[in-house]
mmCIF file of C-alpha atoms in Angstrom:
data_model
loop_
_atom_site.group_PDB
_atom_site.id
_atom_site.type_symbol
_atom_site.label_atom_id
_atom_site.label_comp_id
_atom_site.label_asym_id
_atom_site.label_seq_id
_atom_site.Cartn_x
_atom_site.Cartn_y
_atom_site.Cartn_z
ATOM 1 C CA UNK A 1273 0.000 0.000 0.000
ATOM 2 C CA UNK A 1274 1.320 3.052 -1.139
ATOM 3 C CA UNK A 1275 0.505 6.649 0.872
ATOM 4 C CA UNK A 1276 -1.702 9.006 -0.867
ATOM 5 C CA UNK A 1277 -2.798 12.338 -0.320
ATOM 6 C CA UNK A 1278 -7.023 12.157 0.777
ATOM 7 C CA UNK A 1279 -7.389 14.917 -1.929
ATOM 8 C CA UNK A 1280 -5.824 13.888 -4.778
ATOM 9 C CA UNK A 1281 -7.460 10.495 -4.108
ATOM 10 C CA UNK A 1282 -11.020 12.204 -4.233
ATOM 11 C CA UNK A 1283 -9.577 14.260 -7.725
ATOM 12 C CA UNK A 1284 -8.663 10.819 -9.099
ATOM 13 C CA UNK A 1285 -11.794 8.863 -7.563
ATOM 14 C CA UNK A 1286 -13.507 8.513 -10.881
ATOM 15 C CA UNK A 1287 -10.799 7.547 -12.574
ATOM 16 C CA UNK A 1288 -9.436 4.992 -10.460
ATOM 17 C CA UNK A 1289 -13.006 3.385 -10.803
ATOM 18 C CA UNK A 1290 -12.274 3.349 -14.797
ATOM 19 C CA UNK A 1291 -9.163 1.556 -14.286
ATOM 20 C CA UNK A 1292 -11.138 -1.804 -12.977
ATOM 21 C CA UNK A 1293 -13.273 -1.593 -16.240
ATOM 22 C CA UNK A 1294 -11.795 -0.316 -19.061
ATOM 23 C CA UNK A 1295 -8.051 0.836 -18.179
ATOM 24 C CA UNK A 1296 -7.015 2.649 -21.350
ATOM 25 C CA UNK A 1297 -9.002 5.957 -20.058
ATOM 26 C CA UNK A 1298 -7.434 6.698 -16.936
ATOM 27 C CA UNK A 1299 -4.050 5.103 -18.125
ATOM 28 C CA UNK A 1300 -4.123 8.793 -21.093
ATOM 29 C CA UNK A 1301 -6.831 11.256 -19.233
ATOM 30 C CA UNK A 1302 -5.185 10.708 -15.583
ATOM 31 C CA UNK A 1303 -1.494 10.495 -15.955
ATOM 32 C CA UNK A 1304 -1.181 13.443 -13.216
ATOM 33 C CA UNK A 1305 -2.735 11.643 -10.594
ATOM 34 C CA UNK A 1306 -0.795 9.062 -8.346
ATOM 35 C CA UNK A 1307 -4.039 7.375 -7.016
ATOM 36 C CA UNK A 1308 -5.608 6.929 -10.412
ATOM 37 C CA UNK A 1309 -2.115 5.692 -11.641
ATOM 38 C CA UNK A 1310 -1.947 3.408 -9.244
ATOM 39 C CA UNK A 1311 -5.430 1.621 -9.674
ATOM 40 C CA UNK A 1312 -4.582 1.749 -13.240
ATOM 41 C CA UNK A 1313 -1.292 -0.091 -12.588
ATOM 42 C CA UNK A 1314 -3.732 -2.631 -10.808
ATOM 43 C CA UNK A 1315 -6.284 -2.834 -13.607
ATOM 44 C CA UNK A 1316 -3.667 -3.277 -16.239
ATOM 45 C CA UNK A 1317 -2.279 -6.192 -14.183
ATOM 46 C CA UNK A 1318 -5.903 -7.402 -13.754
ATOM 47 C CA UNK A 1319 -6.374 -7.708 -17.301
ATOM 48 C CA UNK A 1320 -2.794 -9.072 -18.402
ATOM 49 C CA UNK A 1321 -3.574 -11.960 -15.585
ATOM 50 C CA UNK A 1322 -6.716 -12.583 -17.483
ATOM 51 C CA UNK A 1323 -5.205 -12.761 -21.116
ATOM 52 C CA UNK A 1324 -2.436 -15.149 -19.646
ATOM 53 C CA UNK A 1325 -4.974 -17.361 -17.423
ATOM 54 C CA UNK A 1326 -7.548 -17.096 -20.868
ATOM 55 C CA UNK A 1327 -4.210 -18.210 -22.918
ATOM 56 C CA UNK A 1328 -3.229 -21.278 -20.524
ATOM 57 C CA UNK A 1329 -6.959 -22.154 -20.905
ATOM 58 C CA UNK A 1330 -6.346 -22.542 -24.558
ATOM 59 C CA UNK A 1331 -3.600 -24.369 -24.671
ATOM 60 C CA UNK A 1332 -4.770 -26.751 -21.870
ATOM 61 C CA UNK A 1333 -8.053 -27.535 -24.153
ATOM 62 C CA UNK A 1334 -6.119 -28.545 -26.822
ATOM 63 C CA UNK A 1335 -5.264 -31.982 -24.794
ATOM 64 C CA UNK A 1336 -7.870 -34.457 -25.447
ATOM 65 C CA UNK A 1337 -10.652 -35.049 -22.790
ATOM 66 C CA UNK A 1338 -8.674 -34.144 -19.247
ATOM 67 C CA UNK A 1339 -7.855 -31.271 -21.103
ATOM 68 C CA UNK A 1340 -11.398 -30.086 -22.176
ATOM 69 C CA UNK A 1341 -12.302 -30.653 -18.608
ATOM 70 C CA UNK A 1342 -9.636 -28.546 -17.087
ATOM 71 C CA UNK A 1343 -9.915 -25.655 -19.563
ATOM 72 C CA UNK A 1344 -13.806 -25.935 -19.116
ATOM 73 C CA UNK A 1345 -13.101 -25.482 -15.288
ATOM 74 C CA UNK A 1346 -10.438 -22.455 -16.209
ATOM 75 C CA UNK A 1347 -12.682 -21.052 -18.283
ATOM 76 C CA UNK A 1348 -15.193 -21.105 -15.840
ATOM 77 C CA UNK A 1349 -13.550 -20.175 -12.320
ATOM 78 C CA UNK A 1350 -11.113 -16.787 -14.811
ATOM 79 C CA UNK A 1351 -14.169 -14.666 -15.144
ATOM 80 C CA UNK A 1352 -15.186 -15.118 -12.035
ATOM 81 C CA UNK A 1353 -11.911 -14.458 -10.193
ATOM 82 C CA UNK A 1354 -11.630 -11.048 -12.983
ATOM 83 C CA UNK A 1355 -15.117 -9.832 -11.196
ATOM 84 C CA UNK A 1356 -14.022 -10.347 -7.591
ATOM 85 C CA UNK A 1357 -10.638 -8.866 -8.248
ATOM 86 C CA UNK A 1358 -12.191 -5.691 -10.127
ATOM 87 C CA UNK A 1359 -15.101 -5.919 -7.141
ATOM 88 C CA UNK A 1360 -12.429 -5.715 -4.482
ATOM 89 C CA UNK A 1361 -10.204 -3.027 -6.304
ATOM 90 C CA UNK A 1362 -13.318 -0.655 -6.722
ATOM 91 C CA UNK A 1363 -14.438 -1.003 -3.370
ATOM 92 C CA UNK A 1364 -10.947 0.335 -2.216
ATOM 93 C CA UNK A 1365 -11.008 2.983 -4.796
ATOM 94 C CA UNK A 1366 -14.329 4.142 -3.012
ATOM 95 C CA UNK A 1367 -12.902 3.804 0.082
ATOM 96 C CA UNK A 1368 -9.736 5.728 -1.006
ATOM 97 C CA UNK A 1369 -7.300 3.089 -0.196
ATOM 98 C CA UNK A 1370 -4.183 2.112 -2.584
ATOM 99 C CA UNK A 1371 -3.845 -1.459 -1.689
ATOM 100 C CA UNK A 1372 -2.874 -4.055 -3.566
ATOM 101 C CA UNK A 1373 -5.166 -6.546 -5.727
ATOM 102 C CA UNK A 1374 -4.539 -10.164 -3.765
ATOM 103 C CA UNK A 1375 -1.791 -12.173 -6.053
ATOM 104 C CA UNK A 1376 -0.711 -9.969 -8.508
ATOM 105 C CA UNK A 1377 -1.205 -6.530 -6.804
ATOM 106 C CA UNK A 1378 2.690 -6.424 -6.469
ATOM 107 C CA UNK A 1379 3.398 -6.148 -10.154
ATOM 108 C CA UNK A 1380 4.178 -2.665 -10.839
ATOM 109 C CA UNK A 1381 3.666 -1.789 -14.716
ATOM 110 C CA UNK A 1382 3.267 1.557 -14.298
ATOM 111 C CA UNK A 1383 4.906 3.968 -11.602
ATOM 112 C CA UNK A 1384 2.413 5.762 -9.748
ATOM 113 C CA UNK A 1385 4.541 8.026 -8.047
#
């Protein structure tokens, strides 16, 4: 958990909400804001996790039978663990808290401060 300034985190409030759901806005249209940066470090993470889990899934299906199962289970629990991540990272945005996303909230892709 990084230390932000109450403030700036209301400023970048809206923003940081974007970054769970589509992370491309506040990524350009809040580059000034270290809260917003941050949550959009998290969403981008978020949705990289999901394109490597989604790949994985893929590849596992392309074993006959076990694999079908497996990748039908992957493809089942992914989208589920996406919502509750992007579920738990909003609810801290509203809350104005930077911490991290369980798992993968320690990759930094973008420096927030």
């Amino acid at each position: 958990m990084i230390d932000i300034d109450k403030q700036e985190a209301e400023d970048g409030k809206i923003m940081a909400v974007f970054a769970y759901i589509i992370f491309l806005i506040p990524l350009f249209a809040a580059s000034d804001n270290q809260f917003a940066r941050y949550h959009t470090n998290q969403g981008v993470v978020l949705f990289l996790a999901w394109l490597v889990l989604t790949f994985v899934g893929l590849i596992i299906g392309l074993v006959p039978i076990i694999g079908w199962i497996l990748s039908t289970i992957l493809f089942s629990a992914v989208p589920l663990a996406f919502l509750g991540f992007a579920i738990y990272g909003i609810i801290n945005v509203v809350q104005l808290e930077a911490k991290p996303l369980p798992f993968i909230g320690g990759i930094i892709l973008i420096k927030s401060y």
